[in-house]
Amino acid sequence: MTTLLAGKPYALLAYCRPGFEPECAEEIADHTQGPGKFERGDGWVMFTPNENHGAQLRELLPKQFIFSRQTIQVHSRIALGTKDRLTPIVDALKVINGIYSDVWLEHPDSNEGKSLSSFTRKFGDYVAKALVQNNWLQPEQSRQRLHLFFPKQGEVMICTRPVRATDWLNGIPRLRMPCDAPSRSTLKMLEAILVLVDEPEKKFREGMTAVDLGAAPGGWTYQLVSRGLKVFAIDNGPMKGSMDGHHQVKHVRDDGFKFRPKNPVDWLVCDMVEQPIRIAELMAKWLASGNARRAIFNLKLPMKKRHLEVEKCFDLIDQKLKKADISYKISAKQLFHDREEITCYITTVKD
Ligand SMILES: C[S@@+](CC[C@H](N)C(=O)[O-])C[C@H]1O[C@@H](n2cnc3c(N)ncnc32)[C@H](O)[C@@H]1O
């Protein structure tokens, strides 16, 4: 690797789940406005446009991608020795000549990346000290965060991005497992609410109603119940722990593809393990008929062409909702707690 020092950003770096680099790159390629070069590592993808770097990065950086956990813009890429790793970084920062609100030292979610975590934690103190000495850390003056991304031992990419409330170190949310939730899937629903739904406190309110398709043992239902909703939990399997017999939960042993509520509900959530196109069709039917106003659901993606499969599902939803003359907004993401799947949010409510 040759060291590359540049003042202005020249590439987009996206973190993703290891193994999903092709999908992450395909999705970025769909949104680029010109040719460029893709490079991939374990858990990351970098896109360098051939020209108009500034304009292209300004377009790409604010976009919410499904398969990317977080995106940042790359200013410099430096090979590091084993002894003085700080001086080359400080030299690169002199070329950029920026001020920052904060600094994060990050690594990919790969085995090699994770082995760097104790180094990044300790080294962060030295970097922060150097930033203060050079007057580069000015939280009141700047909305740019400095990201030092270590793709592997001996290399760092110097990056920035405007601060967003939804950013997490390494693109990984640290969520606490509630001690009385019946399954770890509860963290998936919690992450979906935090990442996909804006102003969730207004959208999940006491007294609202929800249907949870494929609810057992009750991790998703737990998140709805703890926000005050009454939940129809549909599953032939048993609800467990605190969700078994809870007064806000009505457990219905039925087929999730057949069940319909007597009255429309505020929320439909669905975590059934099924072909994604069948789930997409089911969600579209509920929303098109007005049986639910908002939906959060998973699309399981065990197949090879996952990006294409997602596009097929979204096209089908679009056709069905357009036909029913329903306007809607959709967002989706492969959450940290998602494995071979993505989580989607559709609202038909004009907020
Ligand atoms: C991944 S688990 C759901 C976990 C749940 N979201 C939680 O947080 O605890 C999938 C569930 O879907 C249920 N399921 C699969 N197909 C179904 C169907 N056609 N109707 C109802 N439930 C179904 C399974 O019984 C299983 O309990």
Short mmCIF file of C-alpha atoms and ligand atoms in Angstrom, two decimals:
data_model
loop_
_atom_site.label_atom_id
_atom_site.label_comp_id
_atom_site.label_asym_id
_atom_site.label_seq_id
_atom_site.Cartn_x
_atom_site.Cartn_y
_atom_site.Cartn_z
CA MET A 1 0.00 0.00 0.00
CA THR A 2 1.33 3.45 -0.86
CA THR A 3 0.59 6.30 1.48
CA LEU A 4 -1.93 8.72 0.04
CA LEU A 5 -2.26 12.17 1.58
CA ALA A 6 -5.02 14.45 0.38
CA GLY A 7 -6.65 17.52 1.90
CA LYS A 8 -10.07 17.04 0.37
CA PRO A 9 -11.98 13.75 0.64
CA TYR A 10 -11.57 11.48 -2.38
CA ALA A 11 -13.46 8.25 -1.54
CA LEU A 12 -16.47 6.88 0.31
CA LEU A 13 -15.90 4.18 2.92
CA ALA A 14 -18.80 2.00 4.07
CA TYR A 15 -18.77 -0.48 6.98
CA CYS A 16 -20.89 -3.58 6.56
CA ARG A 17 -21.44 -7.04 8.00
CA PRO A 18 -18.54 -9.28 6.89
CA GLY A 19 -19.75 -11.41 3.96
CA PHE A 20 -22.08 -8.69 2.68
CA GLU A 21 -19.41 -6.61 0.89
CA PRO A 22 -20.78 -7.49 -2.61
CA GLU A 23 -24.29 -6.28 -1.69
CA CYS A 24 -22.87 -3.15 -0.05
CA ALA A 25 -20.82 -2.36 -3.20
CA GLU A 26 -23.73 -3.11 -5.57
CA GLU A 27 -25.98 -0.78 -3.65
CA ILE A 28 -23.46 2.07 -3.66
CA ALA A 29 -22.86 1.49 -7.40
CA ASP A 30 -26.62 1.94 -7.98
CA HIS A 31 -26.39 5.44 -6.49
CA THR A 32 -23.16 6.70 -8.05
CA GLN A 33 -23.23 9.31 -10.79
CA GLY A 34 -20.15 8.20 -12.63
CA PRO A 35 -17.54 5.45 -12.91
CA GLY A 36 -15.03 4.71 -10.19
CA LYS A 37 -13.07 2.02 -8.44
CA PHE A 38 -14.33 -0.33 -5.72
CA GLU A 39 -12.06 -1.93 -3.17
CA ARG A 40 -13.24 -4.37 -0.51
CA GLY A 41 -11.85 -5.65 2.74
CA ASP A 42 -13.41 -7.89 5.37
CA GLY A 43 -16.36 -5.81 6.63
CA TRP A 44 -15.79 -2.70 4.50
CA VAL A 45 -16.12 -1.33 0.97
CA MET A 46 -14.44 1.75 -0.49
CA PHE A 47 -15.62 3.61 -3.59
CA THR A 48 -13.28 6.08 -5.31
CA PRO A 49 -14.98 8.05 -8.09
CA ASN A 50 -12.85 8.68 -11.18
CA GLU A 51 -13.80 12.36 -11.23
CA ASN A 52 -15.94 15.01 -9.54
CA HIS A 53 -15.03 13.51 -6.18
CA GLY A 54 -16.44 16.39 -4.13
CA ALA A 55 -19.84 16.46 -5.87
CA GLN A 56 -20.20 12.67 -5.85
CA LEU A 57 -19.29 12.34 -2.18
CA ARG A 58 -21.69 15.14 -1.23
CA GLU A 59 -24.45 13.10 -2.97
CA LEU A 60 -23.50 9.75 -1.47
CA LEU A 61 -22.63 10.62 2.13
CA PRO A 62 -26.13 11.50 3.42
CA LYS A 63 -27.76 8.45 1.78
CA GLN A 64 -29.08 5.63 3.97
CA PHE A 65 -27.92 2.38 2.44
CA ILE A 66 -29.43 -0.99 3.35
CA PHE A 67 -26.24 -3.02 3.49
CA SER A 68 -23.94 -0.35 4.90
CA ARG A 69 -23.86 0.24 8.64
CA GLN A 70 -22.21 3.64 8.32
CA THR A 71 -20.47 5.73 5.67
CA ILE A 72 -17.57 8.14 6.03
CA GLN A 73 -15.41 10.07 3.55
CA VAL A 74 -11.74 9.23 3.15
CA HIS A 75 -9.09 11.98 3.08
CA SER A 76 -5.87 9.97 3.51
CA ARG A 77 -4.67 6.42 3.62
CA ILE A 78 -1.44 5.76 5.45
CA ALA A 79 0.82 2.77 6.02
CA LEU A 80 1.90 2.68 9.67
CA GLY A 81 5.03 1.20 11.19
CA THR A 82 5.04 -0.57 14.54
CA LYS A 83 6.81 2.16 16.52
CA ASP A 84 5.68 5.78 16.10
CA ARG A 85 2.17 5.55 14.71
CA LEU A 86 1.12 9.01 15.86
CA THR A 87 3.51 11.21 13.82
CA PRO A 88 2.31 10.05 10.35
CA ILE A 89 -1.28 10.60 11.44
CA VAL A 90 -0.53 14.10 12.75
CA ASP A 91 1.31 14.89 9.47
CA ALA A 92 -1.73 13.76 7.47
CA LEU A 93 -4.03 15.87 9.65
CA LYS A 94 -1.85 18.92 8.94
CA VAL A 95 -2.53 18.43 5.22
CA ILE A 96 -6.30 18.21 5.83
CA ASN A 97 -6.17 21.21 8.17
CA GLY A 98 -9.66 20.77 9.63
CA ILE A 99 -11.34 21.17 13.01
CA TYR A 100 -13.43 18.43 14.54
CA SER A 101 -16.14 17.96 17.12
CA ASP A 102 -14.83 14.59 18.21
CA VAL A 103 -12.57 11.70 17.21
CA TRP A 104 -13.44 8.00 16.88
CA LEU A 105 -10.90 5.24 16.32
CA GLU A 106 -12.60 2.38 14.52
CA HIS A 107 -12.02 -1.03 12.98
CA PRO A 108 -14.08 -3.43 10.85
CA ASP A 109 -16.36 -6.06 12.39
CA SER A 110 -14.01 -8.83 11.18
CA ASN A 111 -11.83 -11.14 13.26
CA GLU A 112 -8.72 -9.12 12.41
CA GLY A 113 -10.62 -5.89 13.06
CA LYS A 114 -11.81 -7.03 16.46
CA SER A 115 -8.24 -7.95 17.42
CA LEU A 116 -7.43 -4.23 17.05
CA SER A 117 -10.02 -3.08 19.57
CA SER A 118 -7.75 -2.85 22.62
CA PHE A 119 -5.13 -0.98 20.53
CA THR A 120 -7.72 1.53 19.22
CA ARG A 121 -9.03 2.13 22.76
CA LYS A 122 -5.58 2.90 24.17
CA PHE A 123 -4.22 4.76 21.14
CA GLY A 124 -7.32 7.00 21.15
CA ASP A 125 -6.01 8.90 24.19
CA TYR A 126 -2.76 9.81 22.39
CA VAL A 127 -4.65 10.92 19.28
CA ALA A 128 -7.05 13.08 21.33
CA LYS A 129 -4.09 14.72 23.10
CA ALA A 130 -2.42 15.54 19.76
CA LEU A 131 -5.68 17.01 18.45
CA VAL A 132 -6.01 19.26 21.49
CA GLN A 133 -2.36 20.39 21.23
CA ASN A 134 -2.93 21.41 17.60
CA ASN A 135 -6.30 23.10 18.28
CA TRP A 136 -8.05 20.64 15.97
CA LEU A 137 -10.63 19.55 18.53
CA GLN A 138 -13.30 22.30 18.83
CA PRO A 139 -16.71 20.77 19.66
CA GLU A 140 -18.42 24.18 19.75
CA GLN A 141 -17.14 25.16 16.31
CA SER A 142 -17.40 21.98 14.27
CA ARG A 143 -20.04 19.42 13.25
CA GLN A 144 -17.44 17.17 11.58
CA ARG A 145 -16.28 14.05 13.37
CA LEU A 146 -12.81 12.69 12.68
CA HIS A 147 -12.76 8.92 12.11
CA LEU A 148 -9.49 6.99 12.13
CA PHE A 149 -10.40 3.68 10.53
CA PHE A 150 -7.86 0.84 10.92
CA PRO A 151 -8.79 -1.75 8.23
CA LYS A 152 -5.98 -4.01 9.49
CA GLN A 153 -2.68 -3.92 11.37
CA GLY A 154 -0.30 -1.32 9.94
CA GLU A 155 -2.79 0.82 8.03
CA VAL A 156 -5.12 3.70 8.79
CA MET A 157 -7.64 5.67 6.74
CA ILE A 158 -8.21 9.23 7.88
CA CYS A 159 -11.87 10.05 7.39
CA THR A 160 -14.59 12.51 8.38
CA ARG A 161 -18.35 12.80 8.35
CA PRO A 162 -20.91 15.26 9.71
CA VAL A 163 -22.12 14.10 13.14
CA ARG A 164 -25.51 12.33 13.24
CA ALA A 165 -27.39 11.26 16.36
CA THR A 166 -27.78 7.74 14.90
CA ASP A 167 -24.03 7.10 14.50
CA TRP A 168 -22.37 4.38 16.58
CA LEU A 169 -18.69 3.58 17.12
CA ASN A 170 -17.70 1.00 14.44
CA GLY A 171 -21.30 1.27 13.17
CA ILE A 172 -22.32 -1.10 15.99
CA PRO A 173 -25.03 -0.10 18.47
CA ARG A 174 -24.36 -1.01 22.08
CA LEU A 175 -27.79 -2.02 23.36
CA ARG A 176 -28.45 -3.48 26.77
CA MET A 177 -30.35 -6.76 26.83
CA PRO A 178 -33.42 -6.26 29.09
CA CYS A 179 -33.20 -8.93 31.82
CA ASP A 180 -36.88 -9.94 31.53
CA ALA A 181 -37.11 -10.14 27.70
CA PRO A 182 -37.81 -13.69 26.47
CA SER A 183 -35.31 -13.73 23.57
CA ARG A 184 -32.28 -11.89 22.23
CA SER A 185 -34.35 -11.00 19.13
CA THR A 186 -35.74 -8.21 21.29
CA LEU A 187 -32.53 -6.29 20.51
CA LYS A 188 -33.32 -6.51 16.80
CA MET A 189 -36.67 -4.80 17.31
CA LEU A 190 -35.12 -2.26 19.69
CA GLU A 191 -32.44 -1.43 17.10
CA ALA A 192 -35.08 -1.21 14.33
CA ILE A 193 -37.09 1.28 16.40
CA LEU A 194 -34.00 3.39 17.16
CA VAL A 195 -32.53 3.32 13.65
CA LEU A 196 -35.49 3.20 11.25
CA VAL A 197 -38.32 5.06 13.00
CA ASP A 198 -37.88 8.78 13.53
CA GLU A 199 -39.42 10.22 16.71
CA PRO A 200 -40.42 6.73 17.94
CA GLU A 201 -41.89 8.13 21.16
CA LYS A 202 -44.66 9.71 19.03
CA LYS A 203 -45.24 6.57 16.98
CA PHE A 204 -45.41 4.03 19.78
CA ARG A 205 -47.88 5.29 22.38
CA GLU A 206 -49.81 3.76 25.23
CA GLY A 207 -53.13 2.30 24.11
CA MET A 208 -52.06 1.68 20.51
CA THR A 209 -52.56 -1.79 19.04
CA ALA A 210 -50.21 -4.12 17.21
CA VAL A 211 -50.11 -7.52 15.57
CA ASP A 212 -46.89 -9.55 15.84
CA LEU A 213 -46.75 -12.33 13.20
CA GLY A 214 -44.37 -15.13 14.20
CA ALA A 215 -44.21 -13.70 17.72
CA ALA A 216 -42.91 -16.62 19.82
CA PRO A 217 -41.15 -16.61 22.22
CA GLY A 218 -41.92 -12.88 22.42
CA GLY A 219 -38.82 -10.70 22.02
CA TRP A 220 -40.45 -8.29 19.55
CA THR A 221 -43.74 -8.33 21.46
CA TYR A 222 -41.74 -7.34 24.58
CA GLN A 223 -40.60 -4.08 22.93
CA LEU A 224 -44.18 -3.21 21.91
CA VAL A 225 -45.61 -4.08 25.33
CA SER A 226 -42.94 -2.04 27.12
CA ARG A 227 -44.07 1.00 25.06
CA GLY A 228 -47.66 0.51 26.26
CA LEU A 229 -49.12 -1.23 23.18
CA LYS A 230 -51.67 -4.05 23.24
CA VAL A 231 -50.40 -6.91 21.10
CA PHE A 232 -51.99 -9.81 19.22
CA ALA A 233 -49.12 -12.31 19.21
CA ILE A 234 -49.66 -14.81 16.37
CA ASP A 235 -47.70 -18.05 16.54
CA ASN A 236 -48.36 -21.74 16.97
CA GLY A 237 -45.33 -21.85 19.25
CA PRO A 238 -45.42 -20.81 22.93
CA MET A 239 -44.84 -17.31 24.27
CA LYS A 240 -42.30 -17.45 27.07
CA GLY A 241 -41.17 -15.74 30.28
CA SER A 242 -42.64 -12.29 30.91
CA MET A 243 -44.65 -12.42 27.64
CA ASP A 244 -46.46 -15.65 28.56
CA GLY A 245 -49.90 -14.59 29.85
CA HIS A 246 -49.03 -10.84 30.00
CA HIS A 247 -52.21 -8.75 30.33
CA GLN A 248 -51.34 -6.62 27.25
CA VAL A 249 -50.75 -9.71 25.08
CA LYS A 250 -53.33 -11.89 23.36
CA HIS A 251 -51.59 -15.02 22.12
CA VAL A 252 -53.39 -16.45 19.07
CA ARG A 253 -52.29 -19.86 17.82
CA ASP A 254 -52.93 -19.29 14.11
CA ASP A 255 -51.20 -19.16 10.74
CA GLY A 256 -49.62 -15.73 10.28
CA PHE A 257 -50.58 -15.76 6.59
CA LYS A 258 -54.28 -16.22 7.42
CA PHE A 259 -54.85 -14.17 10.59
CA ARG A 260 -56.57 -10.79 10.22
CA PRO A 261 -57.68 -8.54 13.13
CA LYS A 262 -61.34 -7.53 13.62
CA ASN A 263 -60.29 -3.86 13.75
CA PRO A 264 -57.34 -2.13 12.02
CA VAL A 265 -54.17 -1.90 14.13
CA ASP A 266 -51.55 0.82 14.42
CA TRP A 267 -48.59 -1.53 13.97
CA LEU A 268 -47.90 -4.77 12.15
CA VAL A 269 -44.59 -6.50 12.90
CA CYS A 270 -43.43 -9.75 11.34
CA ASP A 271 -40.43 -12.00 11.97
CA MET A 272 -41.68 -15.22 10.33
CA VAL A 273 -38.98 -17.27 8.62
CA GLU A 274 -40.38 -17.40 5.08
CA GLN A 275 -39.50 -16.56 1.48
CA PRO A 276 -38.97 -12.78 1.34
CA ILE A 277 -41.36 -12.31 -1.57
CA ARG A 278 -44.20 -13.98 0.42
CA ILE A 279 -43.51 -11.67 3.39
CA ALA A 280 -43.39 -8.60 1.11
CA GLU A 281 -46.73 -9.59 -0.43
CA LEU A 282 -48.30 -10.14 2.99
CA MET A 283 -47.11 -6.77 4.31
CA ALA A 284 -48.39 -5.02 1.18
CA LYS A 285 -51.82 -6.68 1.58
CA TRP A 286 -52.18 -5.53 5.20
CA LEU A 287 -51.12 -1.97 4.41
CA ALA A 288 -53.13 -1.73 1.17
CA SER A 289 -56.31 -2.91 2.91
CA GLY A 290 -55.80 -0.50 5.83
CA ASN A 291 -55.51 -3.36 8.34
CA ALA A 292 -52.31 -1.71 9.62
CA ARG A 293 -50.86 1.78 9.25
CA ARG A 294 -47.20 0.99 9.85
CA ALA A 295 -45.13 -2.16 9.59
CA ILE A 296 -41.72 -3.40 10.68
CA PHE A 297 -40.66 -6.72 9.17
CA ASN A 298 -37.70 -8.87 8.37
CA LEU A 299 -36.77 -10.22 4.96
CA LYS A 300 -34.64 -13.35 5.40
CA LEU A 301 -31.98 -13.51 2.67
CA PRO A 302 -30.30 -16.92 2.57
CA MET A 303 -29.99 -16.79 -1.26
CA LYS A 304 -27.00 -15.65 -3.37
CA LYS A 305 -28.52 -12.64 -5.15
CA ARG A 306 -29.70 -10.82 -2.04
CA HIS A 307 -29.63 -7.30 -3.44
CA LEU A 308 -31.74 -8.39 -6.41
CA GLU A 309 -34.18 -10.20 -4.11
CA VAL A 310 -34.67 -7.03 -2.03
CA GLU A 311 -35.35 -5.04 -5.20
CA LYS A 312 -37.98 -7.60 -6.28
CA CYS A 313 -39.70 -7.35 -2.87
CA PHE A 314 -39.71 -3.54 -2.91
CA ASP A 315 -41.07 -3.49 -6.49
CA LEU A 316 -43.92 -5.78 -5.47
CA ILE A 317 -44.77 -3.61 -2.44
CA ASP A 318 -44.67 -0.52 -4.63
CA GLN A 319 -47.01 -2.05 -7.22
CA LYS A 320 -49.54 -3.21 -4.62
CA LEU A 321 -49.61 0.06 -2.66
CA LYS A 322 -49.77 2.20 -5.81
CA LYS A 323 -52.65 0.08 -7.08
CA ALA A 324 -54.48 0.70 -3.79
CA ASP A 325 -53.65 4.42 -4.12
CA ILE A 326 -51.77 4.40 -0.81
CA SER A 327 -48.77 6.70 -0.45
CA TYR A 328 -46.03 5.33 1.75
CA LYS A 329 -42.42 5.65 2.86
CA ILE A 330 -40.08 2.70 3.13
CA SER A 331 -36.67 2.40 4.75
CA ALA A 332 -34.59 -0.68 5.35
CA LYS A 333 -31.29 -1.71 6.85
CA GLN A 334 -29.24 -4.73 7.65
CA LEU A 335 -29.08 -4.00 11.36
CA PHE A 336 -26.20 -5.10 13.55
CA HIS A 337 -28.55 -7.66 15.14
CA ASP A 338 -29.60 -8.97 11.71
CA ARG A 339 -27.70 -11.94 10.35
CA GLU A 340 -28.68 -13.10 6.83
CA GLU A 341 -31.60 -10.73 6.74
CA ILE A 342 -32.63 -7.09 6.60
CA THR A 343 -35.24 -5.16 8.57
CA CYS A 344 -37.74 -2.89 6.81
CA TYR A 345 -40.06 -0.13 8.01
CA ILE A 346 -43.06 1.10 6.02
CA THR A 347 -45.35 3.90 7.09
CA THR A 348 -48.54 4.88 5.29
CA VAL A 349 -49.15 7.74 7.73
CA LYS A 350 -48.24 11.30 6.70
CA ASP A 351 -46.22 12.38 9.75
C1 LIG B 1 -37.48 -16.00 14.33
S1 LIG B 1 -38.83 -16.62 15.26
C2 LIG B 1 -39.55 -15.16 15.91
C3 LIG B 1 -38.85 -14.61 17.10
C4 LIG B 1 -39.62 -13.48 17.71
N1 LIG B 1 -39.69 -12.31 16.82
C5 LIG B 1 -39.00 -13.03 19.02
O1 LIG B 1 -38.53 -11.88 19.08
O2 LIG B 1 -38.99 -13.79 19.98
C6 LIG B 1 -39.94 -17.06 14.02
C7 LIG B 1 -41.29 -17.51 14.53
O3 LIG B 1 -42.18 -17.53 13.43
C8 LIG B 1 -43.12 -18.56 13.65
N2 LIG B 1 -43.76 -18.86 12.36
C9 LIG B 1 -43.20 -19.31 11.22
N3 LIG B 1 -44.15 -19.45 10.26
C10 LIG B 1 -45.31 -19.06 10.80
C11 LIG B 1 -46.64 -18.95 10.33
N4 LIG B 1 -46.96 -19.27 9.07
N5 LIG B 1 -47.59 -18.49 11.16
C12 LIG B 1 -47.30 -18.14 12.44
N6 LIG B 1 -46.04 -18.21 12.94
C13 LIG B 1 -45.07 -18.67 12.14
C14 LIG B 1 -42.31 -19.69 14.24
O4 LIG B 1 -43.13 -20.55 14.98
C15 LIG B 1 -41.30 -18.92 15.12
O5 LIG B 1 -41.75 -18.87 16.46
#
